[in-house]
XYZ file of C-alpha atoms in Angstrom:
519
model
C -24.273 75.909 -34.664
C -21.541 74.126 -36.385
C -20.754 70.772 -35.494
C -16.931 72.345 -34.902
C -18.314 74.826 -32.488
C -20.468 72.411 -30.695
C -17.370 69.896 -29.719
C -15.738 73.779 -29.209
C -17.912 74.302 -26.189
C -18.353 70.941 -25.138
C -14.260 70.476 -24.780
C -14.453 73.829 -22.855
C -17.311 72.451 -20.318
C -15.252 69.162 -19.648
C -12.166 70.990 -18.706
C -14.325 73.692 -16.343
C -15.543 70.978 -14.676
C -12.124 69.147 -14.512
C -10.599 72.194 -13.151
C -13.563 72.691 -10.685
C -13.232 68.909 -9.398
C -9.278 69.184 -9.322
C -9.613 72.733 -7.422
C -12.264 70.783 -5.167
C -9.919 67.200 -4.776
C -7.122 70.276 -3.354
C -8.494 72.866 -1.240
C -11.829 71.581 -0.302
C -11.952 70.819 3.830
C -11.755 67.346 4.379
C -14.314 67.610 6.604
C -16.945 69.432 4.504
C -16.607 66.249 2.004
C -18.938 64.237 3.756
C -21.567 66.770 3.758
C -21.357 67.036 0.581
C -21.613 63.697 -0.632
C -24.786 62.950 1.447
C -26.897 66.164 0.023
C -25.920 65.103 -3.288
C -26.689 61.374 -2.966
C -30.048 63.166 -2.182
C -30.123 65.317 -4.679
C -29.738 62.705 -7.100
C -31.956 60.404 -5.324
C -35.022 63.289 -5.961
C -34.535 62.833 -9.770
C -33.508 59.202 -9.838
C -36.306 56.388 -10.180
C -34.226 53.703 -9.230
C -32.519 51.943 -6.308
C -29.825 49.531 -5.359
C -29.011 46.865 -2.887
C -25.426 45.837 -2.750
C -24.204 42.429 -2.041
C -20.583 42.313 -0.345
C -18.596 38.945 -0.912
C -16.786 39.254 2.607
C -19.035 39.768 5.764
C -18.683 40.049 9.282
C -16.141 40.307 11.869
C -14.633 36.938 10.667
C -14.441 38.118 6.930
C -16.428 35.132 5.787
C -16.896 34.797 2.433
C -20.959 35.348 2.429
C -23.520 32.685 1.331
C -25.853 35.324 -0.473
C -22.927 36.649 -2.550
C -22.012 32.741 -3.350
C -25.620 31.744 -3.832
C -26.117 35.324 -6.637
C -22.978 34.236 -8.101
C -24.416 30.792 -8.755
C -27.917 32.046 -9.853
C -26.497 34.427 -12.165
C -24.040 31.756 -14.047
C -27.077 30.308 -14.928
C -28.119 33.155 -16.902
C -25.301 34.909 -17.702
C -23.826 32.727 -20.392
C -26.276 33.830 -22.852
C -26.252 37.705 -22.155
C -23.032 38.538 -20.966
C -20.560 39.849 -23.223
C -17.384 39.137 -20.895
C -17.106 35.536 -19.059
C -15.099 34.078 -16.027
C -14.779 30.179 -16.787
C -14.168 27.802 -13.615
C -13.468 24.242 -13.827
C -16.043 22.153 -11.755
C -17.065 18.091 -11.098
C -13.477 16.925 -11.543
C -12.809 18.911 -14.581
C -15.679 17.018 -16.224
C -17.441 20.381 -16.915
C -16.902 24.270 -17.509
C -19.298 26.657 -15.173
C -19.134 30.169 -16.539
C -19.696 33.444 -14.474
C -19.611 37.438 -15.123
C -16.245 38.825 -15.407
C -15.437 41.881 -13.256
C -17.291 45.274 -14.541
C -20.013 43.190 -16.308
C -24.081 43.885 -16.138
C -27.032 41.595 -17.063
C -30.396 41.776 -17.140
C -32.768 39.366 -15.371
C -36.318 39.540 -15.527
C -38.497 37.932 -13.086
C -42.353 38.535 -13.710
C -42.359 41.187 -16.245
C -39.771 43.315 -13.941
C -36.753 44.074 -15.279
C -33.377 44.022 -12.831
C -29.908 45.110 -13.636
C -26.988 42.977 -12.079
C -23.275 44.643 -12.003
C -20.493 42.553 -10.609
C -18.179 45.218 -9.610
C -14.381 44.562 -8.340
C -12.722 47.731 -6.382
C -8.793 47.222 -6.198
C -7.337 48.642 -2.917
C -5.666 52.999 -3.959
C -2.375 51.601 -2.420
C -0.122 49.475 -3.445
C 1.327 47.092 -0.410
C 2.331 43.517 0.356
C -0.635 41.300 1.961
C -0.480 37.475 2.587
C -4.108 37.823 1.629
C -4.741 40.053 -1.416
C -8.388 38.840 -1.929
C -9.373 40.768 1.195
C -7.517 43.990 -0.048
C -10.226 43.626 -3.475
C -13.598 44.443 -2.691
C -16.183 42.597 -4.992
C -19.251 43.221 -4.173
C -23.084 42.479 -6.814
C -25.331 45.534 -7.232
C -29.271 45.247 -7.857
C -30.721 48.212 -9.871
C -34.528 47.751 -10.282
C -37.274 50.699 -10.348
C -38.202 51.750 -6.975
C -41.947 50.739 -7.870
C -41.209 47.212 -7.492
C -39.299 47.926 -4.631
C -42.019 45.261 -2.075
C -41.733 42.836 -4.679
C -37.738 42.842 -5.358
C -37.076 42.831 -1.346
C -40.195 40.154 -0.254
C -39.856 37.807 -3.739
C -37.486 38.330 -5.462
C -33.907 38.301 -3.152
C -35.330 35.084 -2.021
C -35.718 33.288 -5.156
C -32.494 34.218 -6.315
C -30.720 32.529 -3.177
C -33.166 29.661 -3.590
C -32.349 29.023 -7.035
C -28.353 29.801 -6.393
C -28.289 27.390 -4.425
C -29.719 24.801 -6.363
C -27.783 25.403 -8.840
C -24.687 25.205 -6.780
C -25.683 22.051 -5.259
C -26.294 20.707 -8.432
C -22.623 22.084 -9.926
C -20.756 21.292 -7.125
C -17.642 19.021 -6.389
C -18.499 17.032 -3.911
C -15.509 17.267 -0.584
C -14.291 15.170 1.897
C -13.406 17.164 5.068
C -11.416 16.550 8.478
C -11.157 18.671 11.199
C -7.957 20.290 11.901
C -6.566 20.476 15.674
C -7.099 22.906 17.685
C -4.036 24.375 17.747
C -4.308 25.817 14.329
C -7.851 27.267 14.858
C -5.822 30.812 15.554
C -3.989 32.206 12.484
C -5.408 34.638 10.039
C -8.382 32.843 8.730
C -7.567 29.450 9.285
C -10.471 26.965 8.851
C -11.227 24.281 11.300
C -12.111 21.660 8.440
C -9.471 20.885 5.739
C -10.722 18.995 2.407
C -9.734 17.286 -0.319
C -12.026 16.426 -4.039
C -14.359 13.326 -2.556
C -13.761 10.809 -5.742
C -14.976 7.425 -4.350
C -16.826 5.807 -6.906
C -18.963 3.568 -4.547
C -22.844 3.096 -5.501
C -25.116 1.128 -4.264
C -25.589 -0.854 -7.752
C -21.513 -1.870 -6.631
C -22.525 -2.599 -3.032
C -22.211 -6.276 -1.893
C -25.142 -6.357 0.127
C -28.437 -8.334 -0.329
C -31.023 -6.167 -3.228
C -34.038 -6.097 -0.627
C -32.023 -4.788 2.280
C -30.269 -1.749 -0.483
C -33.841 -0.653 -1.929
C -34.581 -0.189 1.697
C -31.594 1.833 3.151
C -32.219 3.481 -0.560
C -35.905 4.616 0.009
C -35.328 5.895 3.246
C -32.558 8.870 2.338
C -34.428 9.476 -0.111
C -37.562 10.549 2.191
C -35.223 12.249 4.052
C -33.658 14.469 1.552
C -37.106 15.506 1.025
C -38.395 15.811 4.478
C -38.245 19.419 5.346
C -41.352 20.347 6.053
C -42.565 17.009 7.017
C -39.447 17.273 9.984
C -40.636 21.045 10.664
C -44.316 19.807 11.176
C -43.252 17.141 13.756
C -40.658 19.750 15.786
C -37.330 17.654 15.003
C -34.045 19.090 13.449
C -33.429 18.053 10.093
C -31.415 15.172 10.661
C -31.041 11.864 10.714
C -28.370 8.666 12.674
C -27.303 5.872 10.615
C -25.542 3.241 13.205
C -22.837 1.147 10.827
C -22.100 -1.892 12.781
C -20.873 -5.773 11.927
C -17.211 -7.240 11.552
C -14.063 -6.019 9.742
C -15.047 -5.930 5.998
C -18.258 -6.241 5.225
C -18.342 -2.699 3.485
C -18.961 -0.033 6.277
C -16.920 2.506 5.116
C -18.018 1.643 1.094
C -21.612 2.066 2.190
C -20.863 5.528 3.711
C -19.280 6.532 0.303
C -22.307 5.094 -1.570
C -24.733 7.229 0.388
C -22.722 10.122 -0.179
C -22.487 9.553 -3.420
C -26.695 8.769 -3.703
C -27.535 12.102 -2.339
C -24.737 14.265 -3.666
C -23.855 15.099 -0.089
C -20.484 15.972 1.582
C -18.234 13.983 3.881
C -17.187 15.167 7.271
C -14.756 12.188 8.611
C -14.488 13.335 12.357
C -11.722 12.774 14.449
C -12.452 12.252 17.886
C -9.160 11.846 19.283
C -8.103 15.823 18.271
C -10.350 17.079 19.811
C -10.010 19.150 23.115
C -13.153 19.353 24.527
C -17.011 19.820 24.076
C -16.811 23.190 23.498
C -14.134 22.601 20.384
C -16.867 19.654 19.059
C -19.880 22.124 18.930
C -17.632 24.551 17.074
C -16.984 21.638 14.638
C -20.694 20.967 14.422
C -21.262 24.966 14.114
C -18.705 24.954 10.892
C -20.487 22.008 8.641
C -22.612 22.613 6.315
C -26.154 21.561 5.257
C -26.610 18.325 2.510
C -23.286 16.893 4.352
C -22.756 13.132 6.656
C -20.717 13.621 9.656
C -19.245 10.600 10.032
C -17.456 8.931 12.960
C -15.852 5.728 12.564
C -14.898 2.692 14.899
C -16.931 4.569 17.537
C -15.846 2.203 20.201
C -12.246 2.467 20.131
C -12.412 6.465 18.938
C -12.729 7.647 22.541
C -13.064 5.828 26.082
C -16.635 6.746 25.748
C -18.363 3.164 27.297
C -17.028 3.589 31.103
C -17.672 7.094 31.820
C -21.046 6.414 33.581
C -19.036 4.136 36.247
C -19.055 5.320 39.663
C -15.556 6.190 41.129
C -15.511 4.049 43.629
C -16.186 1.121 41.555
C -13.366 2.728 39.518
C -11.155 2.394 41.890
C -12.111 -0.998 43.127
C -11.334 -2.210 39.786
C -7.811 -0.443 39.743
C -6.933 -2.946 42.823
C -7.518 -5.906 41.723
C -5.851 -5.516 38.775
C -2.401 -7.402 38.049
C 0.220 -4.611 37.326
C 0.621 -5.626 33.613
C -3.402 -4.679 32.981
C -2.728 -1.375 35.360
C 0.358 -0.568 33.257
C -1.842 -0.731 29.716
C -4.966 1.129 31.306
C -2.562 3.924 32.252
C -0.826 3.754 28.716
C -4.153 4.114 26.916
C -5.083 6.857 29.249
C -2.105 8.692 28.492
C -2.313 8.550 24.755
C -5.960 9.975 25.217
C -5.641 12.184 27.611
C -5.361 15.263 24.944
C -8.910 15.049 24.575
C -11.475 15.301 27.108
C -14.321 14.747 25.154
C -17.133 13.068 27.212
C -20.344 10.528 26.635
C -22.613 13.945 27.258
C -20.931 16.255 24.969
C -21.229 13.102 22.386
C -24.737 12.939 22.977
C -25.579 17.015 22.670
C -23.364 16.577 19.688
C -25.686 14.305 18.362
C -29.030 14.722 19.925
C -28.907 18.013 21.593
C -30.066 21.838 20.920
C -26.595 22.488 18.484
C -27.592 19.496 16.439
C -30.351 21.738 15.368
C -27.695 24.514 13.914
C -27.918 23.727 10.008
C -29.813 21.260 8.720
C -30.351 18.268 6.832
C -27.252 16.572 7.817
C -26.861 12.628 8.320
C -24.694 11.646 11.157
C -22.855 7.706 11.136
C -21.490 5.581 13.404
C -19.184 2.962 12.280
C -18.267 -0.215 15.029
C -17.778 -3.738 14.806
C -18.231 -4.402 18.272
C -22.004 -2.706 18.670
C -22.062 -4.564 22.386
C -19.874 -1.875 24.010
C -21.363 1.106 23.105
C -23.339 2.617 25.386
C -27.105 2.110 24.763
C -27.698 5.974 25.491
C -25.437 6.594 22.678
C -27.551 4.170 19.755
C -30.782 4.459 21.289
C -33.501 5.719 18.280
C -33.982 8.962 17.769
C -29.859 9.518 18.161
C -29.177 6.735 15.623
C -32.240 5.992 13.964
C -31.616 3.307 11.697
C -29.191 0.381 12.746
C -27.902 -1.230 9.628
C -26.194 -4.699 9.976
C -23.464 -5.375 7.608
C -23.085 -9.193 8.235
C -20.991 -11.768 6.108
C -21.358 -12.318 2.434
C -24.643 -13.868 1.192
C -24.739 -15.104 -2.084
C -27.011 -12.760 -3.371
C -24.045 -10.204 -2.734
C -21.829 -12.803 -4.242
C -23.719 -12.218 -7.363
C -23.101 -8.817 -7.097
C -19.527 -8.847 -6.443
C -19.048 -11.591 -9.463
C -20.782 -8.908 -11.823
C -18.680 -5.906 -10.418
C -15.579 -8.036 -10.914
C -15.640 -10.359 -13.736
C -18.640 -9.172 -15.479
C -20.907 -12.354 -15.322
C -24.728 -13.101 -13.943
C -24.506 -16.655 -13.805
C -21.518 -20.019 -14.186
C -21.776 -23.292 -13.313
C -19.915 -23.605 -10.048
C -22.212 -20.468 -8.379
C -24.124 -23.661 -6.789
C -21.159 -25.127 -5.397
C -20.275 -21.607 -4.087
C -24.089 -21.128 -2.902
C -24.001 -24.282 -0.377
C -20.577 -22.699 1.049
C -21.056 -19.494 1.640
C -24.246 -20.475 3.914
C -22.430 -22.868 5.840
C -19.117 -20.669 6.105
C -18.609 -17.431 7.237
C -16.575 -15.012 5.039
C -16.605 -11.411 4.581
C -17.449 -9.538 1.654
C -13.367 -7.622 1.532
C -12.627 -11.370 1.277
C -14.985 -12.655 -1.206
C -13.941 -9.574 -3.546
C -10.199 -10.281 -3.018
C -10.308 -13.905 -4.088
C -12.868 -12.825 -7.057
C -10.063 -10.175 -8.290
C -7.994 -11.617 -11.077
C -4.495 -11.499 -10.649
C -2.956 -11.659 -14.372
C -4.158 -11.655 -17.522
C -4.013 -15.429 -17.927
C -6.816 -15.654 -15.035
C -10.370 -16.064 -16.294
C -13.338 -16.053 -15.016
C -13.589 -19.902 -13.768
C -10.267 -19.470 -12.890
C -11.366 -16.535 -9.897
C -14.275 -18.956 -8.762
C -12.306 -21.715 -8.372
C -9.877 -19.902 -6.105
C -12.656 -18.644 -4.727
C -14.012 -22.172 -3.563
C -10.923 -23.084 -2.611
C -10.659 -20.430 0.359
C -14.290 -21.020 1.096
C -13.211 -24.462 1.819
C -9.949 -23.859 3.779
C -12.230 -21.166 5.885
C -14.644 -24.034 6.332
C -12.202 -26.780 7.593
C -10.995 -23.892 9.958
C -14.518 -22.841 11.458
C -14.407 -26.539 12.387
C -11.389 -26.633 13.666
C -12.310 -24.208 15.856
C -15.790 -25.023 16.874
C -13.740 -28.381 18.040
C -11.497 -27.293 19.904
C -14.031 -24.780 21.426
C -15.777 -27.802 22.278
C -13.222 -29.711 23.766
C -12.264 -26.647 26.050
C -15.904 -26.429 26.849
C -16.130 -30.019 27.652
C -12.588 -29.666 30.391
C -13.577 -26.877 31.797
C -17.079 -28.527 33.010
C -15.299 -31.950 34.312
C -13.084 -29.724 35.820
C -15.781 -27.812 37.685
C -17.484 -30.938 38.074
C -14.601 -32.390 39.950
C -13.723 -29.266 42.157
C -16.295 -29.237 44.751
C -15.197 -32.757 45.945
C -11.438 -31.443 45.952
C -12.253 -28.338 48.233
C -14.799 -30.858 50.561
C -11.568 -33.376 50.955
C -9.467 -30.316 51.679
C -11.582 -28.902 54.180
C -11.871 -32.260 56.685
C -8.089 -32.318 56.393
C -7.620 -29.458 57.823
C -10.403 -28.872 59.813
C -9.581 -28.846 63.960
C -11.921 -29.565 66.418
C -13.593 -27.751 69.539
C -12.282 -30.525 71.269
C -8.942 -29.818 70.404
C -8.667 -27.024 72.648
C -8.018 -26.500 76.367
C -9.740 -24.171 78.675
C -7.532 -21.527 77.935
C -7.919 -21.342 73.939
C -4.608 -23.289 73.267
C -4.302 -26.239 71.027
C -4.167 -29.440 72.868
C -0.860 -31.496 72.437
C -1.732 -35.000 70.588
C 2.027 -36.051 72.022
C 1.570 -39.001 74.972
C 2.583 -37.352 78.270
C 4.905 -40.121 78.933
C 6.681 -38.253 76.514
C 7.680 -34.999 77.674
C-alpha cells in the first residue's frame, strides 16, 4: 500500500466518524446520552491502566477558592520551572521576586519514589458567551493526577499528602505577608464578599530595631520561636495551638512596633481587630472562623476598645451608682453608651474568643492585647493560659538608648552617652520620645548635635517630674492638715447645736428660754 492510498483511507475513516458523531450530536435522544457515556467510560476503563483524581479550584456551597488546589499550585511551581514548556509568571514579596506556575493546558511529570505522576492544569471556558460581575467563576480550572492504578494505595495514603505538605511550605515561604481588618457586618451579604479586607503588611520593624533592653528581646525571641515549632508538643499536652501575648505599659514605649517585629520574626500575618464593629458574639466567632493559621490576631487599647471591665457588676449596684451621680457624669456615661451601643459584644464572648472551644478552629495563631492601663482589665480576661506571657514595655533604659542611637545616627558609643546614662535613670521618658529628639532634623545636624538636644529634653522632663512630685507633695501635705483639723470643726459644731432633754416639756415641745415676765 502506497503511502497516497494509506492517507486515502485514513481521510475517509476521519470523515465516517465525523459524520457518525455529527449524525449522533443531532438525532441521538438526549436522554440516551448519559447511558452512553457511562458504558463507555467503562469500556475504556477495562483497557485503560491508569486513573485520575481531579482537583477543582472552587469548592463548596460558598465557592471558596480551595486550599488543596492552592497548596498543588504551590507545590507544582516548585517543579515546574524546569519541565514545563509554557509558564504563568506572578509577582510576589513586594515585587522583590518572580514565582512561576503552569500555564493553562500544560502537563508535568513528578516523580515521587520511583513512581511516575502526570499533572495537567486544565482551564474549561463557559459554551456561552454572557455578562458576569464574576467571570472567574464562569472558568472552571481544575489539576488532574494521572498515575498507574498499581500505585493507586500509595498515590491516595502518601503521596496527596506530601504534595499539600510541601505546597504549603512553599507558599508560606513565597508569600506576601497581609495586614487584615474585619469589615462590618453589614457587608458580610453580597456575592462573595469577605469579612476581612487587607492590604501588603510592609512594616519594617525587627527586633535588632526594637528599643527594648537585649536580655528581655532574646527572651520574648526564644519563646515564638518554641512556639512556631510546638505542634506536637501542644497536641501531646491537649491545648490548641495558640498562644496570648498581653502588650501593656504607657503611650510609646513601642507596643504596636513590637507587634510588627513579631510578625515580621515569624513570617506571620496581621489580623488588627476591631471591636467596636462588631455586632455580637456570634459575628466575632465568624471572624475567628475566617483567619488563618501562622497569623496574630491582634486587639489594641483593650481597655477603651469595648466597655468590657464593668460587665460583671450587679444591677443593682448599677443602678445605685447611676444616683449618685452629678448629671454632667450621667450625661457622658449615657454618651459613651450610645456611641457603643452598635456592638454588643460581651466579657464572655471575649473570653470564648480567646480561651474557648472556637479558639481551637485553626491553629497556630498568636493572639495580643495592647493597654496602657493593665489595672482595669478584668483579671479573667489576662489571667495565664488566656494571655500567657505579659510583656512590660516600660520607659527607655539606656541600653535601648544604645539601640535607638545606632538605628538613628549610626554610632555604638560618644562621649556624652554618660551624661545621658545618669538621666535617663533618674527621669522618665519614653522610647517615641527618645527616638524623636535622636532624629536629625537637617542636614547641618550631626550626631553630637541630636544628643545634645537630646539632654536638653531629658533635663526639661527632669525639672518637670520635680515640679510635679512638689506640688504632689504640697497637696499631700494640705489635704492631711486639713483632715487633721476637721474632726475638731465637726466636734465644735455638734455642741453648738446640740439641744438638751431638758429642753423639753412634758408634751415633746421645746421649752421657751424667754423670762415669763415677758409674755
Amino acid at each position: 500500500m502506497s503511502i497516497v492510498e494509506m492517507w486515502t483511507q485514513l481521510g475517509s475513516a476521519i470523515a465516517g466518524l465525523m459524520f457518525v458523531w455529527a449524525m449522533y450530536d443531532r438525532y441521538f435522544p438526549y436522554q440516551l446520552r448519559g447511558y452512553v457515556e457511562r458504558y463507555s467510560h467503562k469500556l475504556v476503563a477495562l483497557v485503560f491502566p491508569y486513573f485520575q483524581i481531579i482537583f477543582d479550584e472552587y469548592t463548596g456551597e460558598d465557592i471558596k477558592r480551595s486550599e488543596v488546589y492552592a497548596a498543588i499550585q504551590s507545590y507544582l511551581s516548585a517543579n515546574s520551572s524546569m519541565r514545563a514548556k509554557r509558564l504563568k509568571a506572578d509577582v510576589v514579596k513586594d515585587s522583590q521576586s518572580v514565582l512561576l506556575t503552569m500555564d493553562d493546558h500544560e502537563e508535568i511529570t513528578d516523580d515521587f519514589n520511583g513512581i511516575k505522576a502526570w499533572w495537567t492544569s486544565i482551564k474549561n471556558n463557559p459554551n456561552k458567551q454572557s455578562f458576569s460581575f464574576y467571570p472567574e467563576l464562569d472558568e472552571r480550572r481544575y489539576f488532574k493526577l494521572t498515575v498507574h492504578r498499581r500505585y493507586r494505595e500509595i498515590i491516595i495514603k502518601s503521596y496527596i499528602n506530601h504534595v499539600i505538605k510541601e505546597g504549603k511550605a512553599v507558599a508560606v515561604k513565597n508569600r506576601q505577608k497581609k495586614l487584615y481588618t474585619n469589615n462590618p457586618s453589614k457587608n458580610w451579604h453580597r456575592w462573595r464578599a469577605t469579612k476581612w479586607s487587607h492590604v501588603a503588611f510592609e512594616h519594617p520593624a525587627s527586633f535588632d530595631t526594637l528599643a527594648m533592653a537585649t536580655k528581655e528581646k532574646e527572651g520574648i525571641k526564644n519563646d515564638l520561636i518554641k512556639f512556631s515549632k510546638g505542634k506536637n508538643y501542644y497536641d501531646k499536652i491537649g491545648k490548641p495551638w495558640k498562644r496570648g501575648y498581653l502588650l501593656y505599659g504607657p503611650p510609646g514605649t513601642g507596643k504596636s512596633t513590637m507587634i510588627a517585629a513579631m510578625a515580621n520574626f515569624l513570617n506571620y500575618d496581621i489580623y488588627d481587630l476591631e471591636l467596636t464593629t462588631v455586632k455580637d458574639n456570634s459575628e466575632l466567632r465568624k471572624l475567628l472562623i475566617e483567619t488563618k493559621s501562622k497569623s496574630i490576631i491582634v486587639i489594641e487599647d483593650i481597655d477603651c476598645s469595648l466597655d468590657l471591665t464593668g460587665q460583671r457588676k450587679p444591677k443593682k449596684e448599677e443602678d445605685e451608682d447611676e444616683e449618685g451621680k452629678d448629671p454632667i457624669s450621667k450625661k457622658k456615661k449615657e454618651e459613651e453608651a450610645e456611641s457603643k451601643k452598635s456592638s454588643e459584644v460581651t466579657l464572655s464572648g471575649l473570653l470564648n474568643f480567646i480561651d474557648g472551644i472556637w479558639s481551637a478552629c485553626g491553629g497556630e495563631r498568636i493572639i495580643v492585647f495592647t493597654t496602657n492601663y493593665v489595672e482595669k482589665l478584668d483579671p479573667a480576661l489576662i489571667r495565664r493560659g488566656r494571655m500567657d506571657k505579659h510583656i512590660e514595655m516600660s520607659y527607655c533604659c539606656f541600653e535601648a538608648f544604645k539601640v535607638l542611637a545606632q538605628n538613628y545616627l549610626d554610632i555604638e558609643s560618644h562621649e556624652l552617652f554618660g551624661k545621658i546614662q545618669n538621666l535617663l535613670e533618674e527621669t522618665k521618658m519614653t522610647p517615641a520620645d527618645v527616638a524623636e529628639n535622636l532624629m536629625p532634623k537637617s542636614e547641618e545636624e550631626d550626631e553630637e548635635t541630636c544628643l545634645k538636644k537630646l539632654i536638653a529634653a531629658l533635663e526639661e522632663a527632669k525639672e518637670e517630674e520635680a515640679r510635679k512630685k512638689s506640688e504632689e507633695e504640697a497637696a499631700k501635705l494640705k489635704a492631711e492638715q486639713e483632715k487633721e483639723k476637721a474632726p475638731k470643726e465637726d466636734g465644735k459644731e455638734k455642741d453648738n447645736g446640740k439641744i438638751k432633754e431638758n429642753d423639753f416639756n412634758s408634751n415633746g415641745n421645746c421649752k421657751s428660754t424667754v423670762p415669763s415676765g415677758d409674755n
